JSON list of C-alpha atoms in Angstrom, two decimals:
[
{"chain": "A", "resi": 5, "resn": "MET", "atom": "CA", "xyz": [-1.36, 22.25, 6.80]},
{"chain": "A", "resi": 6, "resn": "ARG", "atom": "CA", "xyz": [-1.91, 25.69, 8.28]},
{"chain": "A", "resi": 7, "resn": "ALA", "atom": "CA", "xyz": [1.12, 27.95, 8.54]},
{"chain": "A", "resi": 8, "resn": "ASP", "atom": "CA", "xyz": [1.34, 27.70, 12.35]},
{"chain": "A", "resi": 9, "resn": "ALA", "atom": "CA", "xyz": [0.95, 23.93, 12.24]},
{"chain": "A", "resi": 10, "resn": "ARG", "atom": "CA", "xyz": [3.66, 23.74, 9.58]},
{"chain": "A", "resi": 11, "resn": "ARG", "atom": "CA", "xyz": [6.01, 25.84, 11.74]},
{"chain": "A", "resi": 12, "resn": "ASN", "atom": "CA", "xyz": [5.34, 23.57, 14.72]},
{"chain": "A", "resi": 13, "resn": "TYR", "atom": "CA", "xyz": [5.99, 20.50, 12.58]},
{"chain": "A", "resi": 14, "resn": "GLU", "atom": "CA", "xyz": [9.30, 21.91, 11.31]},
{"chain": "A", "resi": 15, "resn": "ARG", "atom": "CA", "xyz": [10.41, 22.96, 14.81]},
{"chain": "A", "resi": 16, "resn": "LEU", "atom": "CA", "xyz": [9.57, 19.52, 16.16]},
{"chain": "A", "resi": 17, "resn": "LEU", "atom": "CA", "xyz": [11.61, 17.87, 13.42]},
{"chain": "A", "resi": 18, "resn": "ALA", "atom": "CA", "xyz": [14.58, 20.17, 14.02]},
{"chain": "A", "resi": 19, "resn": "GLU", "atom": "CA", "xyz": [14.52, 19.60, 17.78]},
{"chain": "A", "resi": 20, "resn": "ALA", "atom": "CA", "xyz": [14.06, 15.85, 17.37]},
{"chain": "A", "resi": 21, "resn": "ARG", "atom": "CA", "xyz": [17.01, 15.67, 14.96]},
{"chain": "A", "resi": 22, "resn": "THR", "atom": "CA", "xyz": [19.17, 17.53, 17.48]},
{"chain": "A", "resi": 23, "resn": "ALA", "atom": "CA", "xyz": [17.96, 15.41, 20.39]},
{"chain": "A", "resi": 24, "resn": "PHE", "atom": "CA", "xyz": [18.43, 12.12, 18.52]},
{"chain": "A", "resi": 25, "resn": "THR", "atom": "CA", "xyz": [21.95, 13.14, 17.54]},
{"chain": "A", "resi": 26, "resn": "ARG", "atom": "CA", "xyz": [22.95, 14.25, 21.05]},
{"chain": "A", "resi": 27, "resn": "HIS", "atom": "CA", "xyz": [21.00, 11.82, 23.23]},
{"chain": "A", "resi": 28, "resn": "GLY", "atom": "CA", "xyz": [19.98, 8.97, 20.95]},
{"chain": "A", "resi": 29, "resn": "THR", "atom": "CA", "xyz": [16.62, 7.84, 19.68]},
{"chain": "A", "resi": 30, "resn": "ASP", "atom": "CA", "xyz": [15.40, 7.29, 23.25]},
{"chain": "A", "resi": 31, "resn": "ALA", "atom": "CA", "xyz": [15.53, 11.06, 23.88]},
{"chain": "A", "resi": 32, "resn": "SER", "atom": "CA", "xyz": [12.60, 12.41, 25.85]},
{"chain": "A", "resi": 33, "resn": "LEU", "atom": "CA", "xyz": [9.67, 13.34, 23.63]},
{"chain": "A", "resi": 34, "resn": "GLU", "atom": "CA", "xyz": [8.53, 15.79, 26.30]},
{"chain": "A", "resi": 35, "resn": "ASP", "atom": "CA", "xyz": [11.89, 17.57, 26.09]},
{"chain": "A", "resi": 36, "resn": "ILE", "atom": "CA", "xyz": [11.67, 17.66, 22.30]},
{"chain": "A", "resi": 37, "resn": "ALA", "atom": "CA", "xyz": [8.21, 19.24, 22.47]},
{"chain": "A", "resi": 38, "resn": "ARG", "atom": "CA", "xyz": [9.32, 21.73, 25.13]},
{"chain": "A", "resi": 39, "resn": "ARG", "atom": "CA", "xyz": [12.40, 22.79, 23.15]},
{"chain": "A", "resi": 40, "resn": "ALA", "atom": "CA", "xyz": [10.22, 23.20, 20.05]},
{"chain": "A", "resi": 41, "resn": "GLY", "atom": "CA", "xyz": [7.95, 25.51, 22.06]},
{"chain": "A", "resi": 42, "resn": "VAL", "atom": "CA", "xyz": [4.88, 23.27, 21.86]},
{"chain": "A", "resi": 43, "resn": "GLY", "atom": "CA", "xyz": [3.03, 20.90, 24.14]},
{"chain": "A", "resi": 44, "resn": "ILE", "atom": "CA", "xyz": [3.35, 17.14, 24.04]},
{"chain": "A", "resi": 45, "resn": "GLY", "atom": "CA", "xyz": [-0.16, 16.94, 22.57]},
{"chain": "A", "resi": 46, "resn": "THR", "atom": "CA", "xyz": [1.02, 18.93, 19.54]},
{"chain": "A", "resi": 47, "resn": "LEU", "atom": "CA", "xyz": [3.91, 16.52, 19.07]},
{"chain": "A", "resi": 48, "resn": "TYR", "atom": "CA", "xyz": [1.51, 13.55, 19.18]},
{"chain": "A", "resi": 49, "resn": "ARG", "atom": "CA", "xyz": [-0.92, 15.21, 16.75]},
{"chain": "A", "resi": 50, "resn": "HIS", "atom": "CA", "xyz": [1.90, 15.39, 14.21]},
{"chain": "A", "resi": 51, "resn": "PHE", "atom": "CA", "xyz": [3.62, 12.13, 15.15]},
{"chain": "A", "resi": 52, "resn": "PRO", "atom": "CA", "xyz": [1.42, 9.46, 16.79]},
{"chain": "A", "resi": 53, "resn": "ASN", "atom": "CA", "xyz": [4.44, 7.64, 18.24]},
{"chain": "A", "resi": 54, "resn": "ARG", "atom": "CA", "xyz": [8.22, 7.73, 18.55]},
{"chain": "A", "resi": 55, "resn": "THR", "atom": "CA", "xyz": [8.81, 5.63, 15.44]},
{"chain": "A", "resi": 56, "resn": "ALA", "atom": "CA", "xyz": [6.70, 8.02, 13.33]},
{"chain": "A", "resi": 57, "resn": "LEU", "atom": "CA", "xyz": [8.83, 10.92, 14.57]},
{"chain": "A", "resi": 58, "resn": "MET", "atom": "CA", "xyz": [12.01, 8.98, 13.89]},
{"chain": "A", "resi": 59, "resn": "GLY", "atom": "CA", "xyz": [10.84, 8.13, 10.38]},
{"chain": "A", "resi": 60, "resn": "ALA", "atom": "CA", "xyz": [10.11, 11.80, 9.65]},
{"chain": "A", "resi": 61, "resn": "VAL", "atom": "CA", "xyz": [13.45, 12.94, 11.07]},
{"chain": "A", "resi": 62, "resn": "PHE", "atom": "CA", "xyz": [15.42, 10.42, 9.02]},
{"chain": "A", "resi": 63, "resn": "GLN", "atom": "CA", "xyz": [13.49, 10.92, 5.77]},
{"chain": "A", "resi": 64, "resn": "GLY", "atom": "CA", "xyz": [16.06, 13.29, 4.28]},
{"chain": "A", "resi": 65, "resn": "GLU", "atom": "CA", "xyz": [18.93, 10.95, 5.03]},
{"chain": "A", "resi": 66, "resn": "ILE", "atom": "CA", "xyz": [16.97, 8.01, 3.65]},
{"chain": "A", "resi": 67, "resn": "CYS", "atom": "CA", "xyz": [16.37, 9.91, 0.41]},
{"chain": "A", "resi": 68, "resn": "ALA", "atom": "CA", "xyz": [20.12, 10.58, 0.17]},
{"chain": "A", "resi": 69, "resn": "LEU", "atom": "CA", "xyz": [20.89, 6.89, 0.75]},
{"chain": "A", "resi": 70, "resn": "LEU", "atom": "CA", "xyz": [18.37, 5.89, -1.91]},
{"chain": "A", "resi": 71, "resn": "GLU", "atom": "CA", "xyz": [19.91, 8.35, -4.36]},
{"chain": "A", "resi": 72, "resn": "ARG", "atom": "CA", "xyz": [23.34, 6.94, -3.53]},
{"chain": "A", "resi": 73, "resn": "SER", "atom": "CA", "xyz": [22.08, 3.42, -4.26]},
{"chain": "A", "resi": 74, "resn": "ARG", "atom": "CA", "xyz": [20.82, 4.56, -7.68]},
{"chain": "A", "resi": 75, "resn": "GLU", "atom": "CA", "xyz": [24.25, 6.02, -8.45]},
{"chain": "A", "resi": 76, "resn": "LEU", "atom": "CA", "xyz": [26.02, 2.88, -7.28]},
{"chain": "A", "resi": 77, "resn": "ALA", "atom": "CA", "xyz": [23.67, 0.67, -9.32]},
{"chain": "A", "resi": 78, "resn": "LYS", "atom": "CA", "xyz": [25.53, 1.97, -12.38]},
{"chain": "A", "resi": 79, "resn": "ALA", "atom": "CA", "xyz": [29.02, 1.44, -10.94]},
{"chain": "A", "resi": 80, "resn": "PRO", "atom": "CA", "xyz": [31.32, -0.87, -12.92]},
{"chain": "A", "resi": 81, "resn": "ARG", "atom": "CA", "xyz": [32.17, -3.03, -9.88]},
{"chain": "A", "resi": 82, "resn": "PRO", "atom": "CA", "xyz": [28.86, -4.32, -8.44]},
{"chain": "A", "resi": 83, "resn": "CYS", "atom": "CA", "xyz": [30.35, -5.89, -5.33]},
{"chain": "A", "resi": 84, "resn": "GLN", "atom": "CA", "xyz": [32.32, -2.78, -4.38]},
{"chain": "A", "resi": 85, "resn": "ALA", "atom": "CA", "xyz": [29.20, -0.70, -5.05]},
{"chain": "A", "resi": 86, "resn": "MET", "atom": "CA", "xyz": [27.21, -2.84, -2.59]},
{"chain": "A", "resi": 87, "resn": "ILE", "atom": "CA", "xyz": [29.94, -2.54, 0.06]},
{"chain": "A", "resi": 88, "resn": "ASP", "atom": "CA", "xyz": [30.16, 1.24, -0.44]},
{"chain": "A", "resi": 89, "resn": "TRP", "atom": "CA", "xyz": [26.41, 1.52, 0.02]},
{"chain": "A", "resi": 90, "resn": "LEU", "atom": "CA", "xyz": [26.44, -0.62, 3.16]},
{"chain": "A", "resi": 91, "resn": "ARG", "atom": "CA", "xyz": [29.20, 1.62, 4.53]},
{"chain": "A", "resi": 92, "resn": "ALA", "atom": "CA", "xyz": [27.00, 4.66, 3.86]},
{"chain": "A", "resi": 93, "resn": "ILE", "atom": "CA", "xyz": [24.20, 3.00, 5.85]},
{"chain": "A", "resi": 94, "resn": "VAL", "atom": "CA", "xyz": [26.57, 2.31, 8.74]},
{"chain": "A", "resi": 95, "resn": "ASP", "atom": "CA", "xyz": [27.68, 5.95, 8.71]},
{"chain": "A", "resi": 96, "resn": "HIS", "atom": "CA", "xyz": [24.07, 7.16, 8.73]},
{"chain": "A", "resi": 97, "resn": "ALA", "atom": "CA", "xyz": [22.85, 4.78, 11.41]},
{"chain": "A", "resi": 98, "resn": "SER", "atom": "CA", "xyz": [25.76, 5.41, 13.75]},
{"chain": "A", "resi": 99, "resn": "THR", "atom": "CA", "xyz": [25.09, 9.17, 13.66]},
{"chain": "A", "resi": 100, "resn": "TYR", "atom": "CA", "xyz": [21.98, 8.63, 15.79]},
{"chain": "A", "resi": 101, "resn": "ARG", "atom": "CA", "xyz": [22.48, 6.50, 18.88]},
{"chain": "A", "resi": 102, "resn": "GLY", "atom": "CA", "xyz": [19.80, 3.84, 18.99]},
{"chain": "A", "resi": 103, "resn": "LEU", "atom": "CA", "xyz": [18.79, 4.02, 15.32]},
{"chain": "A", "resi": 104, "resn": "SER", "atom": "CA", "xyz": [20.44, 0.69, 14.46]},
{"chain": "A", "resi": 105, "resn": "ARG", "atom": "CA", "xyz": [18.73, -0.99, 17.38]},
{"chain": "A", "resi": 106, "resn": "ALA", "atom": "CA", "xyz": [15.38, 0.52, 16.38]},
{"chain": "A", "resi": 107, "resn": "LEU", "atom": "CA", "xyz": [15.80, -0.57, 12.75]},
{"chain": "A", "resi": 108, "resn": "MET", "atom": "CA", "xyz": [16.72, -4.08, 13.86]},
{"chain": "A", "resi": 109, "resn": "ALA", "atom": "CA", "xyz": [13.68, -4.21, 16.15]},
{"chain": "A", "resi": 110, "resn": "CYS", "atom": "CA", "xyz": [11.22, -3.08, 13.47]},
{"chain": "A", "resi": 111, "resn": "SER", "atom": "CA", "xyz": [12.66, -5.20, 10.65]},
{"chain": "A", "resi": 112, "resn": "GLY", "atom": "CA", "xyz": [9.94, -7.84, 11.04]},
{"chain": "A", "resi": 113, "resn": "ASP", "atom": "CA", "xyz": [7.10, -5.33, 11.37]},
{"chain": "A", "resi": 114, "resn": "GLU", "atom": "CA", "xyz": [6.34, -3.88, 7.96]},
{"chain": "A", "resi": 115, "resn": "THR", "atom": "CA", "xyz": [3.47, -1.85, 9.44]},
{"chain": "A", "resi": 116, "resn": "SER", "atom": "CA", "xyz": [5.65, 0.33, 11.68]},
{"chain": "A", "resi": 117, "resn": "ALA", "atom": "CA", "xyz": [6.29, 3.88, 10.50]},
{"chain": "A", "resi": 118, "resn": "LEU", "atom": "CA", "xyz": [10.05, 3.39, 10.86]},
{"chain": "A", "resi": 119, "resn": "SER", "atom": "CA", "xyz": [9.97, 0.23, 8.79]},
{"chain": "A", "resi": 120, "resn": "ARG", "atom": "CA", "xyz": [7.76, 1.76, 6.08]},
{"chain": "A", "resi": 121, "resn": "GLY", "atom": "CA", "xyz": [9.76, 5.00, 5.91]},
{"chain": "A", "resi": 122, "resn": "CYS", "atom": "CA", "xyz": [13.28, 3.67, 6.39]},
{"chain": "A", "resi": 123, "resn": "GLY", "atom": "CA", "xyz": [13.67, -0.08, 6.52]},
{"chain": "A", "resi": 124, "resn": "LEU", "atom": "CA", "xyz": [11.62, -1.13, 3.50]},
{"chain": "A", "resi": 125, "resn": "PRO", "atom": "CA", "xyz": [12.96, 1.49, 1.06]},
{"chain": "A", "resi": 126, "resn": "LEU", "atom": "CA", "xyz": [16.52, 0.65, 2.09]},
{"chain": "A", "resi": 127, "resn": "ARG", "atom": "CA", "xyz": [15.83, -3.06, 1.70]},
{"chain": "A", "resi": 128, "resn": "GLU", "atom": "CA", "xyz": [14.41, -2.53, -1.79]},
{"chain": "A", "resi": 129, "resn": "ALA", "atom": "CA", "xyz": [17.40, -0.43, -2.84]},
{"chain": "A", "resi": 130, "resn": "GLY", "atom": "CA", "xyz": [19.80, -2.92, -1.29]},
{"chain": "A", "resi": 131, "resn": "SER", "atom": "CA", "xyz": [18.09, -5.80, -3.09]},
{"chain": "A", "resi": 132, "resn": "GLU", "atom": "CA", "xyz": [19.06, -4.32, -6.43]},
{"chain": "A", "resi": 133, "resn": "LEU", "atom": "CA", "xyz": [22.69, -3.83, -5.40]},
{"chain": "A", "resi": 134, "resn": "LEU", "atom": "CA", "xyz": [22.84, -7.31, -3.91]},
{"chain": "A", "resi": 135, "resn": "ALA", "atom": "CA", "xyz": [21.35, -8.87, -7.05]},
{"chain": "A", "resi": 136, "resn": "ARG", "atom": "CA", "xyz": [23.97, -7.14, -9.21]},
{"chain": "A", "resi": 137, "resn": "ALA", "atom": "CA", "xyz": [26.76, -8.37, -6.93]},
{"chain": "A", "resi": 138, "resn": "GLN", "atom": "CA", "xyz": [25.34, -11.91, -7.03]},
{"chain": "A", "resi": 139, "resn": "GLN", "atom": "CA", "xyz": [24.94, -11.82, -10.82]},
{"chain": "A", "resi": 140, "resn": "SER", "atom": "CA", "xyz": [28.57, -10.77, -11.15]},
{"chain": "A", "resi": 141, "resn": "GLY", "atom": "CA", "xyz": [29.54, -13.91, -9.25]},
{"chain": "A", "resi": 142, "resn": "ALA", "atom": "CA", "xyz": [31.13, -12.00, -6.36]},
{"chain": "A", "resi": 143, "resn": "VAL", "atom": "CA", "xyz": [28.48, -12.74, -3.70]},
{"chain": "A", "resi": 144, "resn": "ARG", "atom": "CA", "xyz": [26.94, -16.08, -2.75]},
{"chain": "A", "resi": 145, "resn": "SER", "atom": "CA", "xyz": [23.53, -16.72, -4.23]},
{"chain": "A", "resi": 146, "resn": "ASP", "atom": "CA", "xyz": [22.01, -17.72, -0.87]},
{"chain": "A", "resi": 147, "resn": "VAL", "atom": "CA", "xyz": [22.55, -14.27, 0.69]},
{"chain": "A", "resi": 148, "resn": "VAL", "atom": "CA", "xyz": [19.25, -12.42, 1.24]},
{"chain": "A", "resi": 149, "resn": "ILE", "atom": "CA", "xyz": [18.82, -8.69, 1.74]},
{"chain": "A", "resi": 150, "resn": "ALA", "atom": "CA", "xyz": [17.00, -9.01, 5.07]},
{"chain": "A", "resi": 151, "resn": "ASP", "atom": "CA", "xyz": [20.02, -10.78, 6.60]},
{"chain": "A", "resi": 152, "resn": "LEU", "atom": "CA", "xyz": [22.42, -8.32, 5.02]},
{"chain": "A", "resi": 153, "resn": "MET", "atom": "CA", "xyz": [20.49, -5.35, 6.43]},
{"chain": "A", "resi": 154, "resn": "GLN", "atom": "CA", "xyz": [20.42, -6.90, 9.91]},
{"chain": "A", "resi": 155, "resn": "LEU", "atom": "CA", "xyz": [24.17, -7.50, 9.66]},
{"chain": "A", "resi": 156, "resn": "THR", "atom": "CA", "xyz": [24.72, -3.90, 8.55]},
{"chain": "A", "resi": 157, "resn": "ASN", "atom": "CA", "xyz": [22.65, -2.58, 11.46]},
{"chain": "A", "resi": 158, "resn": "ALA", "atom": "CA", "xyz": [24.60, -4.82, 13.83]},
{"chain": "A", "resi": 159, "resn": "ILE", "atom": "CA", "xyz": [27.84, -3.32, 12.51]},
{"chain": "A", "resi": 160, "resn": "ALA", "atom": "CA", "xyz": [26.40, 0.18, 12.95]},
{"chain": "A", "resi": 161, "resn": "LEU", "atom": "CA", "xyz": [25.45, -0.70, 16.52]},
{"chain": "A", "resi": 162, "resn": "ALA", "atom": "CA", "xyz": [28.99, -1.94, 17.20]},
{"chain": "A", "resi": 163, "resn": "VAL", "atom": "CA", "xyz": [30.41, 1.29, 15.73]},
{"chain": "A", "resi": 164, "resn": "GLU", "atom": "CA", "xyz": [28.05, 3.34, 17.89]},
{"chain": "A", "resi": 165, "resn": "GLN", "atom": "CA", "xyz": [29.31, 1.52, 20.97]},
{"chain": "A", "resi": 166, "resn": "SER", "atom": "CA", "xyz": [32.98, 2.04, 20.01]},
{"chain": "A", "resi": 167, "resn": "PRO", "atom": "CA", "xyz": [33.35, 5.72, 19.06]},
{"chain": "A", "resi": 168, "resn": "ASP", "atom": "CA", "xyz": [37.10, 5.66, 19.70]},
{"chain": "A", "resi": 169, "resn": "ASP", "atom": "CA", "xyz": [37.73, 3.12, 16.93]},
{"chain": "A", "resi": 170, "resn": "PRO", "atom": "CA", "xyz": [37.21, 4.92, 13.61]},
{"chain": "A", "resi": 171, "resn": "GLU", "atom": "CA", "xyz": [38.31, 1.88, 11.57]},
{"chain": "A", "resi": 172, "resn": "LEU", "atom": "CA", "xyz": [35.89, -0.59, 13.19]},
{"chain": "A", "resi": 173, "resn": "ALA", "atom": "CA", "xyz": [33.18, -0.26, 10.52]},
{"chain": "A", "resi": 174, "resn": "ASP", "atom": "CA", "xyz": [35.61, -0.99, 7.69]},
{"chain": "A", "resi": 175, "resn": "ARG", "atom": "CA", "xyz": [37.12, -3.97, 9.53]},
{"chain": "A", "resi": 176, "resn": "LEU", "atom": "CA", "xyz": [33.71, -5.46, 10.31]},
{"chain": "A", "resi": 177, "resn": "LEU", "atom": "CA", "xyz": [32.42, -4.88, 6.77]},
{"chain": "A", "resi": 178, "resn": "ALA", "atom": "CA", "xyz": [35.53, -6.57, 5.37]},
{"chain": "A", "resi": 179, "resn": "LEU", "atom": "CA", "xyz": [35.03, -9.49, 7.73]},
{"chain": "A", "resi": 180, "resn": "ALA", "atom": "CA", "xyz": [31.35, -9.75, 6.76]},
{"chain": "A", "resi": 181, "resn": "PHE", "atom": "CA", "xyz": [32.24, -9.60, 3.08]},
{"chain": "A", "resi": 182, "resn": "THR", "atom": "CA", "xyz": [34.58, -12.56, 3.53]},
{"chain": "A", "resi": 183, "resn": "GLY", "atom": "CA", "xyz": [31.53, -14.60, 4.53]},
{"chain": "A", "resi": 184, "resn": "LEU", "atom": "CA", "xyz": [29.47, -13.24, 1.62]},
{"chain": "A", "resi": 185, "resn": "LYS", "atom": "CA", "xyz": [31.99, -14.08, -1.09]},
{"chain": "A", "resi": 186, "resn": "ALA", "atom": "CA", "xyz": [31.03, -16.67, -3.63]},
{"chain": "A", "resi": 187, "resn": "ARG", "atom": "CA", "xyz": [33.23, -19.73, -3.46]}
]
């Protein structure tokens, strides 16, 4: 990528990150381009659609979540490790209004940029943590990662809608875990 194109790309990412944090993932792409000092055509040359831009913006956070899952995969308490990782996902998703909804919407479409860049890697990492928790006997064997990720995104969406309740995520995760426990 040429130096000017690289600068435009980086400015677009920075402005999109700010816009998604302040206004949610439905923020105006035209405003993002304008604030980055480029035209909308430049934005679309770098990111063919909103989900591609979202995937690029969230890539750093996704890498951090994947690294966290690798650390937790070695934790002595597999079930607690899985819950800690799900909590980290809730924290991440609720930072950007609309991200949970977008991840839930693209969960069945493995071809979308958001699914390929965010959803699938998280599902793969979560599968390992879930398998460890199931092998330890703490989580029911019929629980599948796709359902667990949808549930986690639903919790993140609830947290996003209730910013004045800082304990909501922990309460909902505890309630969900009650249903996941092996009998």
